[in-house]
mmCIF file with all atom_site columns, C-alpha atoms in Angstrom:
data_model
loop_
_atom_site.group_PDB
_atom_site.id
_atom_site.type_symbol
_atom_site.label_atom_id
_atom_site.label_alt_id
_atom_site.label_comp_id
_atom_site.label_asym_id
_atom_site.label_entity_id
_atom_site.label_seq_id
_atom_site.pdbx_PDB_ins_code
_atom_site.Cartn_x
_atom_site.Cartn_y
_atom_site.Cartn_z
_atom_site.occupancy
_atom_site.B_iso_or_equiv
_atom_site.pdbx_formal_charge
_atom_site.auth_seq_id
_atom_site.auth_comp_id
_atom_site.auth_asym_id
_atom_site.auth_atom_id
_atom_site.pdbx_PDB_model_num
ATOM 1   C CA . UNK D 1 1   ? 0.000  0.000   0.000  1.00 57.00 ? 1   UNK D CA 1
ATOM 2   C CA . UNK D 1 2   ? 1.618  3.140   -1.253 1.00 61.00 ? 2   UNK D CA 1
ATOM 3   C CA . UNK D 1 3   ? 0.838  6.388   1.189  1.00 56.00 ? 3   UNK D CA 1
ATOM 4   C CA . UNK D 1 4   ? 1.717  9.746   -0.579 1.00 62.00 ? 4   UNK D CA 1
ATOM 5   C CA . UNK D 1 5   ? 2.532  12.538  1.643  1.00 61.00 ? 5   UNK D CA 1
ATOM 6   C CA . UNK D 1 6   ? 0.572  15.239  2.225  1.00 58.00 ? 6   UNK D CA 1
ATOM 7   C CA . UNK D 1 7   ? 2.622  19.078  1.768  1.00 57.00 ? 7   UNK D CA 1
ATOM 8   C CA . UNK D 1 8   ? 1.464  21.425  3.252  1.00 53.00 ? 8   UNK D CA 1
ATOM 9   C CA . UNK D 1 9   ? 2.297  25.319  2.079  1.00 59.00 ? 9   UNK D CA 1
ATOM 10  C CA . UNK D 1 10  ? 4.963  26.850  3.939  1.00 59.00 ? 10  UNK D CA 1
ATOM 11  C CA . UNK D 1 11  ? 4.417  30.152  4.758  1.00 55.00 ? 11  UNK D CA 1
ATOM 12  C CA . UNK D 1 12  ? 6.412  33.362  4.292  1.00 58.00 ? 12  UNK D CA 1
ATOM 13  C CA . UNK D 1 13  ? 8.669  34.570  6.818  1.00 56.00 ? 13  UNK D CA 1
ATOM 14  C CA . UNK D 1 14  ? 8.909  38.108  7.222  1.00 60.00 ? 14  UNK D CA 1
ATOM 15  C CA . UNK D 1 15  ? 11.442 38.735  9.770  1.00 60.00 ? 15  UNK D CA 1
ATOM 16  C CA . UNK D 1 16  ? 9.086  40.777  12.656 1.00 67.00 ? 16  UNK D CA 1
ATOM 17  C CA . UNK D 1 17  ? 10.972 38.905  15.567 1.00 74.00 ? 17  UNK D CA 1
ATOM 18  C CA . UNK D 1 18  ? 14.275 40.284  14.267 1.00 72.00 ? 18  UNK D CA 1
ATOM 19  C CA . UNK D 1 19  ? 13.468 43.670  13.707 1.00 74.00 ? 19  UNK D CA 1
ATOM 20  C CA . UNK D 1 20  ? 12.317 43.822  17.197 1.00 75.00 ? 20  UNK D CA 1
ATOM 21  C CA . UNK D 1 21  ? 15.380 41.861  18.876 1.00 78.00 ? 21  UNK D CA 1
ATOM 22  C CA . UNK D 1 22  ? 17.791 44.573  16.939 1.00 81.00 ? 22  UNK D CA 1
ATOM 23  C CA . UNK D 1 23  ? 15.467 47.881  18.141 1.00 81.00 ? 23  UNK D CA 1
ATOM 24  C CA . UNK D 1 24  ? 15.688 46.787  21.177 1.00 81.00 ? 24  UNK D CA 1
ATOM 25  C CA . UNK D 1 25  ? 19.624 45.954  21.021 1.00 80.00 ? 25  UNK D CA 1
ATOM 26  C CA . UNK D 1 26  ? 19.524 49.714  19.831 1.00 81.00 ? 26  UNK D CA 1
ATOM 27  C CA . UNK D 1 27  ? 17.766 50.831  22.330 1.00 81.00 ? 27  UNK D CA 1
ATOM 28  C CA . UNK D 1 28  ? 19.874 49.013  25.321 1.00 80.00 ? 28  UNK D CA 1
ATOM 29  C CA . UNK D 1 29  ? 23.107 50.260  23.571 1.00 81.00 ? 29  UNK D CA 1
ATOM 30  C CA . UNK D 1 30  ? 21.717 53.793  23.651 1.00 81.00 ? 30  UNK D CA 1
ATOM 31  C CA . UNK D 1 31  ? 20.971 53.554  27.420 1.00 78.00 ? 31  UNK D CA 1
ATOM 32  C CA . UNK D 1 32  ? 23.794 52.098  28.089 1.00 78.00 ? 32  UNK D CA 1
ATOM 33  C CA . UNK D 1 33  ? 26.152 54.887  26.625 1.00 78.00 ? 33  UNK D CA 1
ATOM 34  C CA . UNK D 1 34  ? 23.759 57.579  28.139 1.00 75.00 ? 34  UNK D CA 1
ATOM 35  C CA . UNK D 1 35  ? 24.826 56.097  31.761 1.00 74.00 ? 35  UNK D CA 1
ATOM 36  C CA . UNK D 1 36  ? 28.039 55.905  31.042 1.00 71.00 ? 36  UNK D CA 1
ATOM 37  C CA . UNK D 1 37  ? 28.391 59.765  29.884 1.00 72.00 ? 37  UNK D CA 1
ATOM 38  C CA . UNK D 1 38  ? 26.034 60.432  33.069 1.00 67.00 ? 38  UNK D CA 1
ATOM 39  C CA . UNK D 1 39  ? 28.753 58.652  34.785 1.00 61.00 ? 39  UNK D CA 1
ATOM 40  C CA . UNK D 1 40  ? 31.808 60.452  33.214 1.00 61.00 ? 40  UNK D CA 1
ATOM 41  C CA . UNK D 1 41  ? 30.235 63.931  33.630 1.00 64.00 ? 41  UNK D CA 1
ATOM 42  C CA . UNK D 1 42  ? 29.495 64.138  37.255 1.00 58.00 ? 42  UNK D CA 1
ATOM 43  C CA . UNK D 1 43  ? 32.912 62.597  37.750 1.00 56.00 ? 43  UNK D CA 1
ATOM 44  C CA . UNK D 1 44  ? 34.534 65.268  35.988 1.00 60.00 ? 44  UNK D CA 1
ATOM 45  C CA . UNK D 1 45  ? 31.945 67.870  37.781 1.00 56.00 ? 45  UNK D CA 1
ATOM 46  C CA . UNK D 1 46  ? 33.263 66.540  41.214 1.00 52.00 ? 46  UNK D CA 1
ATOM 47  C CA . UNK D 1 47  ? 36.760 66.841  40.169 1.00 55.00 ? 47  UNK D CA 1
ATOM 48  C CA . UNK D 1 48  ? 36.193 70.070  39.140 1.00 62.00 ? 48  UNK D CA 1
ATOM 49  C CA . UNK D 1 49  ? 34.299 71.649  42.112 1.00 67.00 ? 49  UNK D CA 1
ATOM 50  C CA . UNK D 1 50  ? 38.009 69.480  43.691 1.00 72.00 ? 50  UNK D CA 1
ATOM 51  C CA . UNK D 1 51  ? 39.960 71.558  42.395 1.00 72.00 ? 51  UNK D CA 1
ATOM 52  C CA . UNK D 1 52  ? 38.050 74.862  42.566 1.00 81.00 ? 52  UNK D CA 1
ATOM 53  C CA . UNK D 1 53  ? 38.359 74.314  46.639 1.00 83.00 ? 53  UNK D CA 1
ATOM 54  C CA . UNK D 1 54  ? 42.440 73.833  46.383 1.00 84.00 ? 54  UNK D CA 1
ATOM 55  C CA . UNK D 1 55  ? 42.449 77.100  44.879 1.00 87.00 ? 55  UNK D CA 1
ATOM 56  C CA . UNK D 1 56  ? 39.977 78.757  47.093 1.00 87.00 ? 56  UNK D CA 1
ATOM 57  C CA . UNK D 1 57  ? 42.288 77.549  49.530 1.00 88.00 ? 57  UNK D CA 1
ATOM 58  C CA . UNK D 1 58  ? 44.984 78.726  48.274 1.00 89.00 ? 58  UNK D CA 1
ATOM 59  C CA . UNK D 1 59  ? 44.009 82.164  47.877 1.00 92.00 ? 59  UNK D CA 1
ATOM 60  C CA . UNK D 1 60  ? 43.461 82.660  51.779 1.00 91.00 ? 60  UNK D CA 1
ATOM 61  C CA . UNK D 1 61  ? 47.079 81.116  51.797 1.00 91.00 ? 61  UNK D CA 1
ATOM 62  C CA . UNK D 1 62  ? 48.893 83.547  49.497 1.00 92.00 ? 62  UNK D CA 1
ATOM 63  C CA . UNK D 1 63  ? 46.327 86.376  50.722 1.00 94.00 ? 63  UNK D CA 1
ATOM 64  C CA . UNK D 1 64  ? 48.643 85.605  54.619 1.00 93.00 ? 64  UNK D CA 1
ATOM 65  C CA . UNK D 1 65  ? 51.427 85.674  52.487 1.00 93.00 ? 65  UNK D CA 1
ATOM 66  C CA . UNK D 1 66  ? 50.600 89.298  51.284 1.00 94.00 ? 66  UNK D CA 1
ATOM 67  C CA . UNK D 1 67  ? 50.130 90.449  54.891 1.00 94.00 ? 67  UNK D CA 1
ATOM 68  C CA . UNK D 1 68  ? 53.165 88.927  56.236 1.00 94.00 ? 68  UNK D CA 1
ATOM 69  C CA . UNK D 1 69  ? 55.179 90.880  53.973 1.00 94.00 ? 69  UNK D CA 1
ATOM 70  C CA . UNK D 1 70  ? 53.201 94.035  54.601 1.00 93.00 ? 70  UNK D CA 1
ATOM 71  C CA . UNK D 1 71  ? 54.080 93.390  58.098 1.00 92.00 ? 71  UNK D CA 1
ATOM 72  C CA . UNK D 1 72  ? 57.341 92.535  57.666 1.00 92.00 ? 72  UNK D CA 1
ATOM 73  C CA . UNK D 1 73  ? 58.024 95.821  55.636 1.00 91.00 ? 73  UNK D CA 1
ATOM 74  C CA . UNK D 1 74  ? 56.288 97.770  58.218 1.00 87.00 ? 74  UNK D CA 1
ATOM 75  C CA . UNK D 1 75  ? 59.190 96.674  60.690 1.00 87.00 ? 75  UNK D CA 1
ATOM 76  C CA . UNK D 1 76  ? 62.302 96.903  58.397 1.00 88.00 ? 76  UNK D CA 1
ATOM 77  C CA . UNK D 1 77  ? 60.965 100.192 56.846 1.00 86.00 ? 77  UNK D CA 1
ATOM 78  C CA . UNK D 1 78  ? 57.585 102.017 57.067 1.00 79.00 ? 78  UNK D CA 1
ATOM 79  C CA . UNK D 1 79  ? 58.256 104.840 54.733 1.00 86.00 ? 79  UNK D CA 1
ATOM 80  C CA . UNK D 1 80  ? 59.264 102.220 52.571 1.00 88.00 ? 80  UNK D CA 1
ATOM 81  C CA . UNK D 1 81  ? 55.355 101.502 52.401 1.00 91.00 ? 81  UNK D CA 1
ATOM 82  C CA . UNK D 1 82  ? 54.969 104.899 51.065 1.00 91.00 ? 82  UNK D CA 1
ATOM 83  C CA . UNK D 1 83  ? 56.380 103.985 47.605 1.00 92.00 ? 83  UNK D CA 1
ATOM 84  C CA . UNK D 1 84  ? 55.605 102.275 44.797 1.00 94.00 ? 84  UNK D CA 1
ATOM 85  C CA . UNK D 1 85  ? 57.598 98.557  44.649 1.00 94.00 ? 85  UNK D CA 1
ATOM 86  C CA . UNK D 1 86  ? 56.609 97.659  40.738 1.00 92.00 ? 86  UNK D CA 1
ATOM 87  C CA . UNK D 1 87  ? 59.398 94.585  41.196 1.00 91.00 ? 87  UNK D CA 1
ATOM 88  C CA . UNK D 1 88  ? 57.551 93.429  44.522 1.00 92.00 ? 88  UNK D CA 1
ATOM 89  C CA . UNK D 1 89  ? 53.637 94.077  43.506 1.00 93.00 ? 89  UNK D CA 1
ATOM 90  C CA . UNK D 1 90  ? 52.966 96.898  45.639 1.00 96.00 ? 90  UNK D CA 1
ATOM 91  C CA . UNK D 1 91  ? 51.334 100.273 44.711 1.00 94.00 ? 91  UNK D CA 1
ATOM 92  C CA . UNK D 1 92  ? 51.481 102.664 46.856 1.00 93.00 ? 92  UNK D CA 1
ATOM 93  C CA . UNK D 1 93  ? 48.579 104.715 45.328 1.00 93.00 ? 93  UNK D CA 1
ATOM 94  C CA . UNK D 1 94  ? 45.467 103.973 43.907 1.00 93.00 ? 94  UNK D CA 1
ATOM 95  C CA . UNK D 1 95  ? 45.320 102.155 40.249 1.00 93.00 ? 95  UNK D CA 1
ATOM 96  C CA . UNK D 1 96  ? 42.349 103.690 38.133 1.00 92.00 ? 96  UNK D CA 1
ATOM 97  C CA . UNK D 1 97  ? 40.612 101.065 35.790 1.00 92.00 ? 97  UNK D CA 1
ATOM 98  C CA . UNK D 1 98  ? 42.531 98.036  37.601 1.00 94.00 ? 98  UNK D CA 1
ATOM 99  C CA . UNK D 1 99  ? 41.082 94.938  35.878 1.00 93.00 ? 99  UNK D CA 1
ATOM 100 C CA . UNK D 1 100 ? 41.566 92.008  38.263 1.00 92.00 ? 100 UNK D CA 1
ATOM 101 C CA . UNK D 1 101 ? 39.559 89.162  36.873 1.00 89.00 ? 101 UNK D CA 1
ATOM 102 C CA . UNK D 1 102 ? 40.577 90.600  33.151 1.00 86.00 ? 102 UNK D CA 1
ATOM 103 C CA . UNK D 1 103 ? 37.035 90.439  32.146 1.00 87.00 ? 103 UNK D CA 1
ATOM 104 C CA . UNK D 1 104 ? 36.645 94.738  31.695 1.00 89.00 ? 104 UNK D CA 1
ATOM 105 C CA . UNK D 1 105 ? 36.296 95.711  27.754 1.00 89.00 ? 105 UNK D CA 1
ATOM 106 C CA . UNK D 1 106 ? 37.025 99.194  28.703 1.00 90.00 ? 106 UNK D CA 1
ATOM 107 C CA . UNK D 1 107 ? 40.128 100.784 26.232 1.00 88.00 ? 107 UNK D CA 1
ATOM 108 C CA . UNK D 1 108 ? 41.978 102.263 29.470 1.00 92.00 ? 108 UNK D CA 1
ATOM 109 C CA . UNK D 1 109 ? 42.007 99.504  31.501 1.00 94.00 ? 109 UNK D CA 1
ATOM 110 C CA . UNK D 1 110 ? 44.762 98.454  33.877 1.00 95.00 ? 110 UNK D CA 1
ATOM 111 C CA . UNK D 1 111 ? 45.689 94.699  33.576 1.00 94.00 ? 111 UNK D CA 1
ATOM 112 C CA . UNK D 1 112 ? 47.497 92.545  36.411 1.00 95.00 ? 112 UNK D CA 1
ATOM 113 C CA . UNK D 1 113 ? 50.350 90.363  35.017 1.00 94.00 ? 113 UNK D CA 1
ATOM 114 C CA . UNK D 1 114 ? 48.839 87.249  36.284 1.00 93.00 ? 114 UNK D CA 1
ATOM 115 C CA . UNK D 1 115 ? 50.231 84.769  33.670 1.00 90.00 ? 115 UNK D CA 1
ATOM 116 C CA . UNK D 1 116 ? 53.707 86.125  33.946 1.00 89.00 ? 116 UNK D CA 1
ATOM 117 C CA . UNK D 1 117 ? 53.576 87.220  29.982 1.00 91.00 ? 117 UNK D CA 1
ATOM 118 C CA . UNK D 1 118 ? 53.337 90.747  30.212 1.00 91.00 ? 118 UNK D CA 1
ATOM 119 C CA . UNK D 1 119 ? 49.350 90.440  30.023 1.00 91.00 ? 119 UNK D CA 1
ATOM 120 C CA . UNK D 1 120 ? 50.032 88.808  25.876 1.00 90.00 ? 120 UNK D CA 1
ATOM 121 C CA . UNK D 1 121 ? 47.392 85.868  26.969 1.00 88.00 ? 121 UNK D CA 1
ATOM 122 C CA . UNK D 1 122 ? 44.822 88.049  28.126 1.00 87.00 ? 122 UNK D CA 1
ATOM 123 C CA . UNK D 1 123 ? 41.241 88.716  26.081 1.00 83.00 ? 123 UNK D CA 1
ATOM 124 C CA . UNK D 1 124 ? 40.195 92.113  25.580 1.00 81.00 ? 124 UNK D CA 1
ATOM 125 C CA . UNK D 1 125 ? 41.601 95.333  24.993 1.00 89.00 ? 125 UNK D CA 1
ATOM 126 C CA . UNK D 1 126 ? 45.112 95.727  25.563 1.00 91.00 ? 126 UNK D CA 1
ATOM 127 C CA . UNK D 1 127 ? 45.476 97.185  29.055 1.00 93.00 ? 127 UNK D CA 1
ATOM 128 C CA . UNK D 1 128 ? 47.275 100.872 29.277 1.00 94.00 ? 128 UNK D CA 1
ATOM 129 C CA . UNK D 1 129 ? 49.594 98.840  31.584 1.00 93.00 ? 129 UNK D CA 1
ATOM 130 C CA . UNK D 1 130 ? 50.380 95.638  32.792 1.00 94.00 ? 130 UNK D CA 1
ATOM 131 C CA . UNK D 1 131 ? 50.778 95.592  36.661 1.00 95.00 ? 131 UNK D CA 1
ATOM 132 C CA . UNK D 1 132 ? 53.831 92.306  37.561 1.00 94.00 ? 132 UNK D CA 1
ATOM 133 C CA . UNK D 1 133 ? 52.697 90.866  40.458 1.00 94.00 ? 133 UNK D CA 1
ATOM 134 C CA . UNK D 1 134 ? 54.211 89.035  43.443 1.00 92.00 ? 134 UNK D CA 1
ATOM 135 C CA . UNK D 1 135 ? 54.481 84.829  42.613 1.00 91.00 ? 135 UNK D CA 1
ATOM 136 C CA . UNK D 1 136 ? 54.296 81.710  45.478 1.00 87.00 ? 136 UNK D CA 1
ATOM 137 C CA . UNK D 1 137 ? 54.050 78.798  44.500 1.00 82.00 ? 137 UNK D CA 1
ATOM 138 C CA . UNK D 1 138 ? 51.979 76.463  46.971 1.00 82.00 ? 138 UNK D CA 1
ATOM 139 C CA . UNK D 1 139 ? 50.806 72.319  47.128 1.00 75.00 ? 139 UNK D CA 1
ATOM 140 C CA . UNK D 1 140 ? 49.398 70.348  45.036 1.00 76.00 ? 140 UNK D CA 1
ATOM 141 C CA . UNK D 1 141 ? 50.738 72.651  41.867 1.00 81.00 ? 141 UNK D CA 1
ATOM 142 C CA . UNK D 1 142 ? 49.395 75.383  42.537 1.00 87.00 ? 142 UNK D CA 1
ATOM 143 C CA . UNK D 1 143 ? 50.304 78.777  42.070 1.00 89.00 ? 143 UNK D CA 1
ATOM 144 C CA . UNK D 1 144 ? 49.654 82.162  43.266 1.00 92.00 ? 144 UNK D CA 1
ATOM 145 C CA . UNK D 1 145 ? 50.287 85.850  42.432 1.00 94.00 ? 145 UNK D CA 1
ATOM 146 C CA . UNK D 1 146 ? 48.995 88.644  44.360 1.00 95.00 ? 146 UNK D CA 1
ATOM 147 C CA . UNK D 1 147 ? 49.131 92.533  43.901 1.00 96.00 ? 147 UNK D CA 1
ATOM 148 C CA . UNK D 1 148 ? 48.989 95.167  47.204 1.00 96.00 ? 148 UNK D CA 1
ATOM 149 C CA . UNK D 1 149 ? 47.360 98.529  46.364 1.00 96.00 ? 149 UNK D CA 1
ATOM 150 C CA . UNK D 1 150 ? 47.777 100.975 49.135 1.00 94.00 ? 150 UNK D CA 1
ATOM 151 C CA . UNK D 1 151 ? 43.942 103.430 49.368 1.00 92.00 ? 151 UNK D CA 1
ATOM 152 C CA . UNK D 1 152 ? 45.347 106.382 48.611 1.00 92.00 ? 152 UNK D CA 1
ATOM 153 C CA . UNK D 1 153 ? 44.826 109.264 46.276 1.00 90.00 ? 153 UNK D CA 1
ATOM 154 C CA . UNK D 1 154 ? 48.821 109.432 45.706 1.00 90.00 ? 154 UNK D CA 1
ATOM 155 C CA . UNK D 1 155 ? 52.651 108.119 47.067 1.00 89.00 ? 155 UNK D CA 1
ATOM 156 C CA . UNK D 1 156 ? 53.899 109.931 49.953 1.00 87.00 ? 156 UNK D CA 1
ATOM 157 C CA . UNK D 1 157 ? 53.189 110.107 53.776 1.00 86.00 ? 157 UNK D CA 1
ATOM 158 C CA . UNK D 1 158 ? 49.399 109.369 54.406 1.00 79.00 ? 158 UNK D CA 1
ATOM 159 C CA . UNK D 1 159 ? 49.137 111.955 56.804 1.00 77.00 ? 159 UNK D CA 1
ATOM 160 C CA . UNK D 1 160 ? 50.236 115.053 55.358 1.00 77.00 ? 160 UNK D CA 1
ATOM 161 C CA . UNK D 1 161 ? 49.894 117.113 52.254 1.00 78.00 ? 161 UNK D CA 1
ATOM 162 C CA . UNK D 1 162 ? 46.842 116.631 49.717 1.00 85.00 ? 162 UNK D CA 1
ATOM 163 C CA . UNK D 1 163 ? 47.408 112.758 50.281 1.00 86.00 ? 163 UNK D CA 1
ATOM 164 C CA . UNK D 1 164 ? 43.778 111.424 50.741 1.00 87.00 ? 164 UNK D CA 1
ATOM 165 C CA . UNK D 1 165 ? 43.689 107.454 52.531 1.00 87.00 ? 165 UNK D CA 1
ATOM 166 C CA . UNK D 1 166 ? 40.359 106.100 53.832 1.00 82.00 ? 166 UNK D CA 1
ATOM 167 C CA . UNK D 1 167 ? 40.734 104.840 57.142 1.00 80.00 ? 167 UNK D CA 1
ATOM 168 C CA . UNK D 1 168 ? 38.536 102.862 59.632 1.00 78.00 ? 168 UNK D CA 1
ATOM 169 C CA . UNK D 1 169 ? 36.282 104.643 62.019 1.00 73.00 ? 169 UNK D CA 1
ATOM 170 C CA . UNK D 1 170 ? 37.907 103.200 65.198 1.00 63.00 ? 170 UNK D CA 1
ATOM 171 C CA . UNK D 1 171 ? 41.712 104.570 65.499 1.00 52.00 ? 171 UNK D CA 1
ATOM 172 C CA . UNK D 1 172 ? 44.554 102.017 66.678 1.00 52.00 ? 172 UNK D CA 1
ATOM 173 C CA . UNK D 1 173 ? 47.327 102.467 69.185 1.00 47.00 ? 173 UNK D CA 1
ATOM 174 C CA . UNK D 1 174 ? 50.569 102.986 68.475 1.00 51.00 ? 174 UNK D CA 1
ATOM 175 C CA . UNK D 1 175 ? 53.785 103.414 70.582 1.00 49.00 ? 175 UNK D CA 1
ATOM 176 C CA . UNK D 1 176 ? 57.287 104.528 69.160 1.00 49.00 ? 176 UNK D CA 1
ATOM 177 C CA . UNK D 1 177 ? 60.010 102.864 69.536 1.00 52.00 ? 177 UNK D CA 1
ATOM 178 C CA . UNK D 1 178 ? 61.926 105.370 72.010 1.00 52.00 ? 178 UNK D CA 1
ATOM 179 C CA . UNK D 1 179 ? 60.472 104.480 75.035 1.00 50.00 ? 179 UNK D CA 1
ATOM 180 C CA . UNK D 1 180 ? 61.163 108.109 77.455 1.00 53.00 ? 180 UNK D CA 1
ATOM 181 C CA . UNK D 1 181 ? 62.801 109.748 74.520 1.00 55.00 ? 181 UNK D CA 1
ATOM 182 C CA . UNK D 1 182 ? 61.820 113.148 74.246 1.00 55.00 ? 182 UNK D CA 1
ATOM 183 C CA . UNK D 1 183 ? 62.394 113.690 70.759 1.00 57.00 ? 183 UNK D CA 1
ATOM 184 C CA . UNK D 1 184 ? 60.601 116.786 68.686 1.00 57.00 ? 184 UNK D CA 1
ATOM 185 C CA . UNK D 1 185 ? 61.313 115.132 65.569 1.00 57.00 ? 185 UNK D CA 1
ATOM 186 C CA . UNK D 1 186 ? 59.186 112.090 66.057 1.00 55.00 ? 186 UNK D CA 1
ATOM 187 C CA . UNK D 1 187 ? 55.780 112.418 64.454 1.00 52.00 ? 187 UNK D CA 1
ATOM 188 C CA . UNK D 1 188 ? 54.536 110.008 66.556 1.00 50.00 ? 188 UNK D CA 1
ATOM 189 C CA . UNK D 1 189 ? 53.691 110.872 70.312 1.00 49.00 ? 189 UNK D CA 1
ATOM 190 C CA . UNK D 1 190 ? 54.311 107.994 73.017 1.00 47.00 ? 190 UNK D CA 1
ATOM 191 C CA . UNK D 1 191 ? 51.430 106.375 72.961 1.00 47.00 ? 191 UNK D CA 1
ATOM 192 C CA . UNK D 1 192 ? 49.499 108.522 70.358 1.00 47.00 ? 192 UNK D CA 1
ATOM 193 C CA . UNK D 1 193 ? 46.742 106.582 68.338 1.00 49.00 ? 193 UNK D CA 1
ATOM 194 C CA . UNK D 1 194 ? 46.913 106.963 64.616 1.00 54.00 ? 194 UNK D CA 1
ATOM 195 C CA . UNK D 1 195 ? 44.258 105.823 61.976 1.00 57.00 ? 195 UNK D CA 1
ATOM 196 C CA . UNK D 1 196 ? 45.886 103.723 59.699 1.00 77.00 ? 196 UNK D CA 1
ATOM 197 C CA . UNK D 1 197 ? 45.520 103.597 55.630 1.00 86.00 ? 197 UNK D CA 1
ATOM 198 C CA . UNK D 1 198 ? 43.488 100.261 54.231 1.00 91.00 ? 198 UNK D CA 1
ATOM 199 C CA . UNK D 1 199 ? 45.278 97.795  52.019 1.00 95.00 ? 199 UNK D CA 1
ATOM 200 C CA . UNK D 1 200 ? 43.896 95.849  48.991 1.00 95.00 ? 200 UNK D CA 1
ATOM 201 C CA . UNK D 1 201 ? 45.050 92.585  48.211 1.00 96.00 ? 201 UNK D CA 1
ATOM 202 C CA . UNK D 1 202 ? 44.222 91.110  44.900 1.00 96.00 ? 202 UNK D CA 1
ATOM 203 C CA . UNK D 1 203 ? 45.126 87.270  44.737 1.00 96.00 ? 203 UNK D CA 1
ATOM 204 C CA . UNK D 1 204 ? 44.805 84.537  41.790 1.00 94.00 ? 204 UNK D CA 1
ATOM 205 C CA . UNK D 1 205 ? 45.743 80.994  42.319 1.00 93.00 ? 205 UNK D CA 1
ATOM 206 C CA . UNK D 1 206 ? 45.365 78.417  39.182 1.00 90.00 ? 206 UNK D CA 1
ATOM 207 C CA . UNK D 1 207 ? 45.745 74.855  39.549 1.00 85.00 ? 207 UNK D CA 1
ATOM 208 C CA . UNK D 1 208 ? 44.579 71.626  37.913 1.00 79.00 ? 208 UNK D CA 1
ATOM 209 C CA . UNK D 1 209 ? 42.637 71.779  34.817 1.00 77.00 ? 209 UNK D CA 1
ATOM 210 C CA . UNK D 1 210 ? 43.371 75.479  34.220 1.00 82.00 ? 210 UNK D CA 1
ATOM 211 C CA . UNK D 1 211 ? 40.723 76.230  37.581 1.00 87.00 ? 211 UNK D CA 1
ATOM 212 C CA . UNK D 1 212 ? 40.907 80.006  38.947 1.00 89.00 ? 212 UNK D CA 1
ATOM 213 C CA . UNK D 1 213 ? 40.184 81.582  42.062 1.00 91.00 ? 213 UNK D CA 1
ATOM 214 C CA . UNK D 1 214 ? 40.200 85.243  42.326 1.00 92.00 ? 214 UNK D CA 1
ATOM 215 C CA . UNK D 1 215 ? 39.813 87.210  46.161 1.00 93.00 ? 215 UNK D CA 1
ATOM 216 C CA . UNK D 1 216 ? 39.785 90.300  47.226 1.00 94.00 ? 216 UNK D CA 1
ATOM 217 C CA . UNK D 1 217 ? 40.269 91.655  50.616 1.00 94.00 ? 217 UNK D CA 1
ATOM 218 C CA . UNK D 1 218 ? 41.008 94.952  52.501 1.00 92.00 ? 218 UNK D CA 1
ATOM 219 C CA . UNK D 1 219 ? 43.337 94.893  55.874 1.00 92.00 ? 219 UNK D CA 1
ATOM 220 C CA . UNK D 1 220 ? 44.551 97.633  57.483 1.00 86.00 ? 220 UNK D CA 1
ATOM 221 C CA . UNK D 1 221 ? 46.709 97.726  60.811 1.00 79.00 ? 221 UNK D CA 1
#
């Protein structure tokens, strides 16, 4: 007895399941690489905000720095205080149209050397003058410059002649060095109180990654 198969039709295959499994391979692969530029980019965020603090910190450190050697000047030579020091960063006069942060598009303004290229890498106008300023190098590679600008209207003694200086409202004590020396000579009275002139510091540390911290801050003493 001879059985004959039966055939049946075969029917098309269109390929659905595929097309599905690959969109969502797609899709995976785009999630995937989304996570891991998530990742990357709040790393590099935290590193960054890392490195902003070191130079914050640094700042207060070379901002000391700046009023040990006011202090230290004070003692070797007061009335050397009354002088411009271009070599050491110290004005002893006001600076019109000082740009600190080099960010002012004004024609006249005043840059601060704080690349140590005669103010060549700075944007903006070119500065009527570029103001050197005093370099320390601290941890963790960074570095610092800071420029002293003495509050007044010109050099000289702060006390006499057209010389204006802003001064605190409370006055400080001060006691000469001749202790029972009469002494005519002496502009300063045993135990005489004087008002003394404010000092600007203007500091700029930059570390890692190019990061910059500029401060500003008055002292007087």
């Amino acid at each position: 007895m001879n059985v004959t198969p039966i055939t049946l039709p075969r029917g098309r295959q269109r390929g659905a399941s595929l097309l599905f499994a690959m969109i969502t391979v797609v899709a995976l692969s785009l999630a995937a690489v989304a996570m891991i530029r998530s990742v990357d980019t709040g790393t590099t965020i935290l590193g960054n905000l890392s490195f902003k603090q070191d130079t914050l910190l640094a700042t207060d450190e070379a901002t000391r720095l700046a009023i040990r050697w006011l202090e230290t000047q004070q003692k070797a030579n007061p009335d050397g205080l009354n002088i411009t020091q271009r070599d050491q960063g110290y004005w002893a006069k006001l600076v019109p149209g000082l740009d600190p942060t080099s960010t002012s598009t004004s024609a006249t303004r005043v840059a601060i050397d704080w690349n140590n290229d005669s103010c060549r890498s700075q944007r903006g106008p070119t500065p009527v003058d570029c103001l050197p300023a005093q370099e320390k190098s601290l941890a963790n590679q960074i570095t610092a410059r800071f420029l002293i600008v003495r509050l007044c209207s010109e050099d000289g003694n702060s006390t006499v002649g057209t010389n204006q200086c802003p001064r605190p409202l409370n006055a400080s004590s001060q006691v000469t060095g001749e202790r029972g020396e009469i002494n005519s000579q002496n502009p300063v009275r045993i135990g005489s109180t004087t008002m003394a002139e404010y000092y600007r510091i203007v500091v700029r540390a930059q570390g890692a990654r190019n990061t910059v911290s500029t401060t500003e801050t008055l002292v007087h003493f």
